[in-house]
Tab-separated table of C-alpha atoms and ligand atoms in Angstrom:
chain	number	residue	atom	x	y	z
A	1	MET	CA	-1.246	-1.833	-7.342
A	2	GLU	CA	0.104	-5.148	-8.599
A	3	LEU	CA	1.496	-6.639	-5.401
A	4	GLU	CA	3.370	-9.773	-5.696
A	5	LYS	CA	2.696	-12.779	-2.446
A	6	GLU	CA	6.064	-11.778	-0.933
A	7	ASP	CA	5.072	-7.649	-1.005
A	8	ILE	CA	1.807	-8.978	0.853
A	9	VAL	CA	2.877	-10.894	3.484
A	10	ARG	CA	5.575	-8.067	4.299
A	11	LEU	CA	2.943	-5.940	4.450
A	12	LEU	CA	0.434	-8.200	7.022
A	13	SER	CA	3.232	-8.572	9.306
A	14	SER	CA	3.927	-4.786	9.056
A	15	THR	CA	3.917	-3.110	13.122
A	16	GLY	CA	4.370	-0.096	14.450
A	17	ASP	CA	5.063	2.981	12.008
A	18	GLU	CA	4.842	0.606	8.900
A	19	GLU	CA	1.690	-0.902	9.706
A	20	GLN	CA	0.274	3.010	9.874
A	21	ALA	CA	1.843	4.013	6.825
A	22	LEU	CA	-0.103	0.943	5.205
A	23	LEU	CA	-3.388	1.949	6.983
A	24	ASP	CA	-3.065	5.329	5.631
A	25	LYS	CA	-1.715	4.571	2.400
A	26	ALA	CA	-4.901	2.375	1.664
A	27	LEU	CA	-7.351	5.483	3.273
A	28	SER	CA	-6.061	7.740	0.665
A	29	CYS	CA	-6.424	5.445	-1.936
A	30	LYS	CA	-9.876	4.938	-1.127
A	31	LEU	CA	-10.269	8.247	-0.769
A	32	GLU	CA	-9.022	9.154	-4.727
A	33	HIS	CA	-11.080	6.443	-5.905
A	34	LEU	CA	-14.233	6.342	-3.887
A	35	ASP	CA	-14.505	9.475	-2.205
A	36	ASN	CA	-15.512	9.653	1.862
A	37	LYS	CA	-18.549	7.748	1.127
A	38	VAL	CA	-20.004	4.943	2.860
A	39	HIS	CA	-22.824	2.979	1.227
A	40	LEU	CA	-25.581	0.898	3.730
A	41	ARG	CA	-27.080	-2.217	3.368
A	42	GLY	CA	-30.084	-2.879	6.002
A	43	LEU	CA	-29.018	-6.491	7.375
A	44	ILE	CA	-32.246	-8.901	7.624
A	45	GLU	CA	-31.470	-11.997	9.360
A	46	TYR	CA	-34.027	-13.966	7.700
A	47	SER	CA	-33.733	-17.524	9.255
A	48	SER	CA	-31.480	-19.324	12.113
A	49	ARG	CA	-32.063	-22.747	10.817
A	50	CYS	CA	-29.068	-24.136	8.880
A	51	SER	CA	-28.675	-27.430	7.056
A	52	LYS	CA	-24.811	-27.332	7.214
A	53	ASP	CA	-22.356	-27.941	10.223
A	54	CYS	CA	-19.371	-25.170	9.702
A	55	LEU	CA	-17.172	-26.269	12.708
A	56	TYR	CA	-16.841	-22.309	13.580
A	57	CYS	CA	-20.525	-20.957	13.281
A	58	GLY	CA	-23.500	-20.700	16.040
A	59	LEU	CA	-25.981	-21.901	13.517
A	60	ARG	CA	-24.344	-25.144	12.683
A	61	ARG	CA	-27.356	-27.728	12.555
A	62	SER	CA	-25.628	-29.846	15.454
A	63	ASN	CA	-25.681	-26.721	17.881
A	64	SER	CA	-28.770	-27.985	19.820
A	65	ARG	CA	-28.295	-25.002	22.050
A	66	ALA	CA	-29.294	-22.417	18.868
A	67	THR	CA	-32.757	-21.190	18.883
A	68	ARG	CA	-34.242	-21.520	15.250
A	69	TYR	CA	-36.587	-19.274	14.039
A	70	THR	CA	-37.723	-18.134	10.657
A	71	MET	CA	-39.215	-14.616	10.233
A	72	THR	CA	-42.558	-14.273	8.675
A	73	ASP	CA	-43.477	-12.509	5.287
A	74	GLU	CA	-44.898	-9.618	7.114
A	75	ASP	CA	-41.532	-9.129	9.443
A	76	VAL	CA	-39.305	-8.811	6.005
A	77	VAL	CA	-41.946	-6.721	4.648
A	78	ASN	CA	-41.895	-4.796	8.063
A	79	CYS	CA	-37.987	-4.824	7.695
A	80	ALA	CA	-37.964	-3.235	4.040
A	81	LEU	CA	-40.462	-0.589	5.032
A	82	GLN	CA	-38.312	0.712	8.069
A	83	ALA	CA	-35.375	0.660	5.659
A	84	MET	CA	-37.168	2.856	3.482
A	85	GLU	CA	-38.200	5.269	6.203
A	86	LEU	CA	-34.378	5.392	7.176
A	87	HIS	CA	-33.514	6.160	3.252
A	88	TYR	CA	-31.281	3.307	3.282
A	89	GLY	CA	-31.147	2.335	-0.264
A	90	SER	CA	-30.437	-0.850	-0.299
A	91	VAL	CA	-30.954	-4.541	1.756
A	92	ALA	CA	-29.464	-7.849	2.521
A	93	LEU	CA	-31.564	-10.652	3.475
A	94	GLN	CA	-28.748	-13.267	5.210
A	95	CYS	CA	-30.091	-16.789	6.580
A	96	GLY	CA	-28.668	-20.206	7.282
A	97	GLU	CA	-28.040	-22.496	4.506
A	98	ARG	CA	-31.279	-24.340	3.130
A	99	SER	CA	-31.781	-25.882	-0.236
A	100	ASP	CA	-35.719	-27.251	-0.437
A	101	LYS	CA	-37.831	-25.681	-2.740
A	102	VAL	CA	-39.750	-24.338	0.127
A	103	PHE	CA	-37.032	-22.375	1.103
A	104	THR	CA	-35.852	-21.440	-2.122
A	105	ASP	CA	-39.576	-20.482	-3.420
A	106	LYS	CA	-39.761	-18.388	-0.491
A	107	ILE	CA	-36.487	-16.398	-0.768
A	108	ALA	CA	-37.538	-15.445	-4.271
A	109	HIS	CA	-40.963	-14.642	-3.134
A	110	LEU	CA	-39.364	-12.274	-0.511
A	111	CYS	CA	-37.341	-10.349	-2.922
A	112	ARG	CA	-40.637	-9.311	-4.913
A	113	GLU	CA	-42.204	-8.318	-1.779
A	114	ILE	CA	-39.254	-5.922	-1.137
A	115	LYS	CA	-39.206	-5.035	-4.519
A	116	ARG	CA	-43.186	-4.374	-4.104
A	117	VAL	CA	-43.383	-2.505	-1.153
A	118	SER	CA	-40.398	-0.082	-1.967
A	119	ASP	CA	-41.698	0.449	-5.544
A	120	GLY	CA	-38.928	-1.336	-7.248
A	121	LYS	CA	-36.160	1.102	-4.952
A	122	LEU	CA	-34.276	-0.764	-2.721
A	123	GLY	CA	-31.563	-2.971	-3.630
A	124	ILE	CA	-31.432	-6.386	-2.968
A	125	THR	CA	-28.259	-8.554	-1.458
A	126	LEU	CA	-28.749	-11.989	-1.025
A	127	SER	CA	-26.412	-14.082	1.378
A	128	CYS	CA	-28.450	-17.589	1.547
A	129	GLY	CA	-25.058	-19.934	0.680
A	130	GLU	CA	-24.616	-22.367	-1.971
A	131	GLN	CA	-27.406	-23.172	-4.394
A	132	THR	CA	-28.205	-24.495	-7.845
A	133	GLU	CA	-27.472	-22.457	-10.950
A	134	GLY	CA	-31.495	-22.328	-11.177
A	135	VAL	CA	-32.323	-20.978	-8.191
A	136	TYR	CA	-29.507	-18.501	-8.615
A	137	ARG	CA	-31.180	-17.573	-11.769
A	138	GLN	CA	-35.128	-17.480	-10.147
A	139	TRP	CA	-33.680	-15.228	-7.262
A	140	LYS	CA	-31.767	-12.667	-9.626
A	141	GLU	CA	-35.278	-12.792	-11.790
A	142	ALA	CA	-36.950	-11.896	-8.754
A	143	GLY	CA	-35.287	-8.874	-8.228
A	144	ALA	CA	-31.582	-9.821	-6.093
A	145	HIS	CA	-28.889	-7.952	-7.586
A	146	ARG	CA	-25.896	-8.668	-5.614
A	147	TYR	CA	-24.642	-12.028	-3.945
A	148	LEU	CA	-22.523	-12.475	-0.922
A	149	LEU	CA	-20.999	-15.994	-0.555
A	150	ARG	CA	-17.408	-15.899	1.484
A	151	ILE	CA	-15.067	-18.851	0.469
A	152	GLU	CA	-14.385	-18.659	3.990
A	153	SER	CA	-10.716	-19.948	3.465
A	154	SER	CA	-9.437	-20.092	-0.326
A	155	SER	CA	-7.048	-23.012	0.928
A	156	ARG	CA	-8.187	-26.283	0.117
A	157	ASN	CA	-6.213	-27.716	3.035
A	158	LEU	CA	-7.660	-25.243	5.652
A	159	TYR	CA	-11.336	-24.951	4.286
A	160	TYR	CA	-11.665	-28.773	5.368
A	161	LYS	CA	-10.029	-27.955	9.000
A	162	ILE	CA	-13.135	-25.703	9.432
A	163	HIS	CA	-15.443	-27.332	7.850
A	164	PRO	CA	-16.696	-31.369	7.974
A	165	HIS	CA	-15.538	-33.394	4.820
A	166	ASP	CA	-18.537	-34.434	3.718
A	167	ASP	CA	-20.960	-34.193	0.704
A	168	CYS	CA	-22.695	-31.070	2.462
A	169	HIS	CA	-19.389	-29.321	2.582
A	170	SER	CA	-17.129	-29.147	-0.579
A	171	PHE	CA	-14.865	-26.699	-1.338
A	172	GLU	CA	-14.856	-27.213	-5.069
A	173	ARG	CA	-18.655	-26.799	-4.813
A	174	ARG	CA	-18.001	-23.264	-3.020
A	175	ILE	CA	-15.863	-22.146	-5.670
A	176	SER	CA	-17.926	-23.378	-8.536
A	177	CYS	CA	-20.966	-21.279	-6.866
A	178	ILE	CA	-18.966	-18.327	-6.979
A	179	GLU	CA	-18.141	-18.651	-10.391
A	180	THR	CA	-21.720	-19.190	-11.124
A	181	LEU	CA	-23.145	-16.236	-9.468
A	182	LEU	CA	-20.416	-14.212	-11.565
A	183	ARG	CA	-21.579	-16.005	-14.485
A	184	LEU	CA	-25.081	-14.824	-13.922
A	185	GLY	CA	-24.203	-11.263	-13.662
A	186	TYR	CA	-24.653	-11.024	-9.613
A	187	GLN	CA	-22.324	-8.055	-8.071
A	188	THR	CA	-20.788	-10.968	-6.359
A	189	GLY	CA	-19.076	-10.823	-2.846
A	190	THR	CA	-16.648	-13.106	-1.317
A	191	GLY	CA	-14.028	-13.209	1.734
A	192	VAL	CA	-13.191	-14.864	4.726
A	193	MET	CA	-12.794	-14.907	8.273
A	194	ILE	CA	-9.355	-14.017	9.971
A	195	GLY	CA	-7.413	-15.261	13.038
A	196	LEU	CA	-8.785	-18.626	12.282
A	197	PRO	CA	-6.993	-21.766	14.233
A	198	PHE	CA	-4.324	-23.125	11.591
A	199	GLN	CA	-4.243	-19.502	9.593
A	200	THR	CA	-0.885	-18.063	8.454
A	201	LEU	CA	0.160	-14.960	6.782
A	202	ASP	CA	0.625	-17.099	3.492
A	203	HIS	CA	-3.090	-18.175	3.901
A	204	LEU	CA	-4.234	-14.894	3.887
A	205	ALA	CA	-2.098	-13.117	1.152
A	206	ASP	CA	-3.381	-16.202	-1.083
A	207	ASP	CA	-6.946	-15.000	0.251
A	208	LEU	CA	-6.138	-11.770	-1.255
A	209	LEU	CA	-4.927	-13.309	-4.459
A	210	PHE	CA	-7.606	-15.467	-5.110
A	211	PHE	CA	-10.192	-12.363	-4.605
A	212	ARG	CA	-8.115	-10.413	-7.394
A	213	ARG	CA	-7.805	-13.573	-9.689
A	214	MET	CA	-11.831	-14.074	-9.377
A	215	GLY	CA	-12.476	-10.100	-10.283
A	216	VAL	CA	-15.383	-10.149	-7.721
A	217	ALA	CA	-16.996	-6.685	-6.941
A	218	MET	CA	-17.298	-6.984	-3.215
A	219	VAL	CA	-15.650	-8.571	-0.331
A	220	GLY	CA	-16.353	-9.055	3.063
A	221	MET	CA	-13.871	-9.853	5.659
A	222	GLY	CA	-13.905	-10.018	9.109
A	223	PRO	CA	-12.210	-11.372	12.385
A	224	PHE	CA	-13.112	-14.956	13.397
A	225	ILE	CA	-14.562	-15.070	17.092
A	226	PRO	CA	-15.008	-18.031	18.468
A	227	HIS	CA	-18.321	-19.950	19.673
A	228	PRO	CA	-18.411	-21.835	22.977
A	229	ASP	CA	-21.165	-24.015	21.201
A	230	THR	CA	-18.768	-25.035	18.448
A	231	PRO	CA	-15.861	-27.517	17.527
A	232	LEU	CA	-13.638	-24.755	16.951
A	233	TRP	CA	-13.587	-23.361	20.419
A	234	GLU	CA	-11.216	-25.885	21.460
A	235	TYR	CA	-8.628	-23.591	19.506
A	236	HIS	CA	-9.610	-20.618	21.393
A	237	ASN	CA	-6.514	-20.256	23.368
A	238	GLN	CA	-4.390	-20.852	20.462
A	239	ILE	CA	-5.276	-18.417	18.039
A	240	PRO	CA	-4.240	-14.365	18.111
A	241	SER	CA	-5.802	-12.255	20.695
A	242	PRO	CA	-8.909	-10.708	20.003
A	243	GLU	CA	-6.840	-7.206	19.198
A	244	ASP	CA	-4.377	-8.920	17.030
A	245	ARG	CA	-7.278	-10.680	15.220
A	246	LEU	CA	-8.507	-7.254	14.305
A	247	ARG	CA	-5.427	-5.443	13.977
A	248	LEU	CA	-4.809	-8.251	11.162
A	249	THR	CA	-8.216	-7.709	9.585
A	250	LEU	CA	-7.675	-3.745	9.124
A	251	LYS	CA	-4.329	-4.458	7.517
A	252	MET	CA	-5.904	-7.237	4.955
A	253	ILE	CA	-8.675	-4.479	4.087
A	254	ALA	CA	-5.712	-2.087	3.812
A	255	VAL	CA	-3.786	-4.283	1.270
A	256	LEU	CA	-6.981	-5.285	-0.721
A	257	ARG	CA	-7.916	-1.776	-1.022
A	258	LEU	CA	-4.457	-1.208	-2.990
A	259	MET	CA	-4.795	-4.183	-4.778
A	260	MET	CA	-8.357	-3.642	-5.861
A	261	PRO	CA	-9.161	0.413	-5.428
A	262	LYS	CA	-12.701	0.085	-6.725
A	263	ILE	CA	-14.315	-2.611	-5.201
A	264	ASN	CA	-17.053	-2.556	-2.249
A	265	MET	CA	-15.689	-3.899	0.766
A	266	VAL	CA	-17.690	-3.970	4.036
A	267	SER	CA	-16.387	-3.730	7.201
A	268	ALA	CA	-17.628	-6.630	9.332
A	269	THR	CA	-20.200	-6.088	12.606
A	270	ALA	CA	-17.464	-8.947	14.086
A	271	ASN	CA	-15.284	-5.849	14.074
A	272	GLN	CA	-17.687	-3.774	16.597
A	273	THR	CA	-17.330	-7.002	18.619
A	274	ILE	CA	-13.975	-6.946	19.424
A	275	ASN	CA	-13.785	-3.441	19.629
A	276	PRO	CA	-16.467	-0.488	20.011
A	277	ARG	CA	-14.721	1.463	17.063
A	278	GLY	CA	-13.504	-1.575	15.174
A	279	ARG	CA	-16.241	-0.806	12.357
A	280	GLU	CA	-15.023	2.966	12.081
A	281	GLN	CA	-11.530	1.785	12.013
A	282	ALA	CA	-12.014	-0.721	9.302
A	283	ILE	CA	-13.582	2.028	7.231
A	284	LEU	CA	-10.595	4.271	7.984
A	285	ALA	CA	-8.441	1.554	6.602
A	286	GLY	CA	-10.179	1.424	3.592
A	287	ALA	CA	-13.625	-0.409	3.853
A	288	ASN	CA	-16.456	1.787	2.140
A	289	VAL	CA	-19.986	-0.575	3.045
A	290	ILE	CA	-21.769	-1.007	6.220
A	291	MET	CA	-24.369	-3.266	6.965
A	292	PRO	CA	-26.576	-1.822	10.302
A	293	ASN	CA	-29.293	-4.382	11.521
A	294	LEU	CA	-32.619	-4.248	10.781
A	295	SER	CA	-34.083	-7.017	12.316
A	296	PRO	CA	-36.441	-6.751	15.209
A	297	SER	CA	-34.392	-7.380	18.358
A	298	ASP	CA	-36.191	-10.644	19.304
A	299	TYR	CA	-34.411	-12.251	16.383
A	300	ARG	CA	-31.341	-10.344	16.566
A	301	LYS	CA	-30.065	-11.865	19.927
A	302	GLU	CA	-31.209	-15.578	18.160
A	303	TYR	CA	-29.093	-15.106	15.028
A	304	LEU	CA	-25.877	-16.028	17.078
A	305	ILE	CA	-23.334	-17.060	14.130
A	306	TYR	CA	-20.936	-15.914	17.075
A	307	PRO	CA	-21.181	-14.591	20.797
A	308	ASP	CA	-21.241	-10.820	21.956
A	309	LYS	CA	-22.905	-9.586	18.871
A	310	PRO	CA	-23.122	-5.968	19.392
A	311	CYS	CA	-26.222	-3.529	19.304
A	312	VAL	CA	-28.741	-6.613	20.033
A	313	SER	CA	-31.040	-4.407	22.207
A	314	ASP	CA	-31.059	-1.421	19.895
A	315	THR	CA	-33.668	-0.297	17.318
A	316	ALA	CA	-32.997	0.091	13.431
A	317	GLN	CA	-33.702	3.516	14.430
A	318	GLN	CA	-31.104	3.831	17.024
A	319	CYS	CA	-28.326	2.138	14.729
A	320	ALA	CA	-29.292	4.534	12.219
A	321	SER	CA	-28.678	7.592	13.657
A	322	CYS	CA	-25.778	6.354	16.155
A	323	LEU	CA	-23.750	5.082	12.645
A	324	ASP	CA	-24.314	8.482	10.941
A	325	LEU	CA	-22.780	10.675	13.858
A	326	LYS	CA	-19.839	7.959	14.364
A	327	LEU	CA	-19.163	8.379	10.497
A	328	LYS	CA	-19.341	12.027	10.771
A	329	LEU	CA	-16.859	11.917	13.339
A	330	ILE	CA	-14.098	10.312	11.280
A	331	GLY	CA	-15.325	12.423	8.263
A	332	HIS	CA	-17.060	10.263	6.163
A	333	GLU	CA	-20.392	10.601	5.073
A	334	VAL	CA	-23.493	8.017	4.496
A	335	LEU	CA	-24.784	7.685	0.856
A	336	TYR	CA	-28.488	7.759	1.611
A	337	ASP	CA	-31.227	6.466	-0.826
A	338	GLU	CA	-28.872	5.185	-3.404
A	339	TRP	CA	-28.189	1.093	-4.088
A	340	GLY	CA	-24.574	2.121	-3.743
A	341	ASP	CA	-23.256	-0.496	-6.712
A	342	SER	CA	-19.798	-1.202	-6.608
A	343	LEU	CA	-17.709	0.980	-9.022
A	344	ALA	CA	-15.265	-2.137	-9.792
A	345	PHE	CA	-18.858	-3.805	-11.202
A	346	THR	CA	-20.086	-0.861	-13.208
A	347	SER	CA	-16.968	0.119	-14.859
A	348	ALA	CA	-16.241	-3.485	-15.738
A	349	GLN	CA	-19.962	-3.438	-17.264
A	350	GLN	CA	-19.098	-0.364	-19.369
A	351	GLU	CA	-16.045	-1.701	-20.832
B	401	LIG	N1	-25.452	-19.178	5.740
B	401	LIG	C1	-24.742	-18.089	4.655
B	401	LIG	C2	-24.663	-16.897	4.959
B	401	LIG	C3	-24.929	-16.370	6.657
B	401	LIG	S1	-23.390	-16.957	7.437
B	401	LIG	C4	-23.408	-18.794	4.505
B	401	LIG	O1	-22.724	-19.388	5.357
B	401	LIG	O2	-22.958	-18.187	3.863
B	401	LIG	C5	-22.414	-15.725	7.046
B	401	LIG	C6	-20.875	-15.686	7.246
B	401	LIG	O3	-20.836	-15.655	8.966
B	401	LIG	C7	-20.134	-16.693	7.347
B	401	LIG	O4	-19.895	-16.442	5.321
B	401	LIG	C8	-18.955	-16.678	7.937
B	401	LIG	O5	-17.629	-16.251	7.363
B	401	LIG	C9	-19.130	-15.806	8.937
B	401	LIG	N2	-19.439	-16.226	10.352
B	401	LIG	C10	-19.434	-17.765	10.908
B	401	LIG	N3	-18.955	-18.014	11.766
B	401	LIG	C11	-18.406	-17.031	12.547
B	401	LIG	C12	-17.620	-17.019	13.923
B	401	LIG	N4	-17.376	-17.573	14.601
B	401	LIG	N5	-16.879	-15.697	13.597
B	401	LIG	C13	-16.708	-14.804	12.592
B	401	LIG	N6	-17.579	-14.597	11.569
B	401	LIG	C14	-18.214	-16.084	11.492
B	402	LIG	FE1	-24.800	-22.449	7.966
B	402	LIG	FE2	-23.410	-20.192	6.981
B	402	LIG	FE3	-23.351	-20.884	9.700
B	402	LIG	FE4	-22.065	-22.489	7.827
B	402	LIG	S1	-21.732	-20.274	8.116
B	402	LIG	S2	-23.531	-23.152	9.432
B	402	LIG	S3	-23.971	-22.474	6.370
B	402	LIG	S4	-25.161	-20.021	8.834
């Protein structure tokens, strides 16, 4: 659907019957193009060390209260084996950002290990921040085929209200990294947080237009959850209520589904922090990917990007069966043992 900015803002501000009609239309659109299938990416929270200082994130380097860990190679291999056992077709390796060679070589090594122990069967998504073209190339050669790098906000102005304005945080570099990933042939995903201080519906409409303009294959958008040990906590009383942030997230997902019917869209775990049914609500609003946690529980509780993370004490096995059941209850079906590539990406490649 070729929506213009005014249409998008109108849809994002809809309430009551109009809001419900939007969500229903997005669900029909998804079912028509992608069926009722949900793809899984087993999430491996590899390391909580980060060299950046994003003003919203609990892992920011200035947060001295954060516990820092990095998984061993064996931990990561065990997560991959667990993914195989649970029939997840794909894993996502996520961590704080570092650019030193020890780190970048290690990620390449871990990609090769995941491929080795799964006999090439597991798909690999990386979400390890901004890197040089050479590093992105190295990781792709090592086996990664998807990459998630949220733009966080496509407004330069808002970007610098939620990041320090220094050499380490550059809006232009973030965009250029997304362009590089697309050029290198990664299935590339981006996204934003919703309900940030200073954020307006105008910003959010521009974000959706940005995703369309960039032609990304995947989008991950989730509600902003204020973290008490970060600078943006200061505004926690001035942002929309948690319920409103979740509603706005659902509307963003629904509108984007109408604009880009074939992309892969993640239902963020943060939805579940706000409402125990939030993850399923996002699936019913048009999302088609979920990232169940594979990290051992000792690490899970230390990877605190935002507070009140759900399921920190569950095992991967518990997460898997709970998810399968919850999705069945809403008429959806998990697609096991498949990479679950974005149809937007595969059909663009065939054109
Ligand atoms: N370091 C990598 C990946 C880990 S962070 C990167 O920054 O790209 C993954 C995502 O968590 C970020 O893109 C951000 O959108 C989200 N995030 C960080 N802090 C958050 C918060 N307080 N509430 C909700 N999402 C948050
Ligand atoms: Fe680091 Fe990513 Fe958190 Fe920014 S959002 S502080 S880069 S982990």
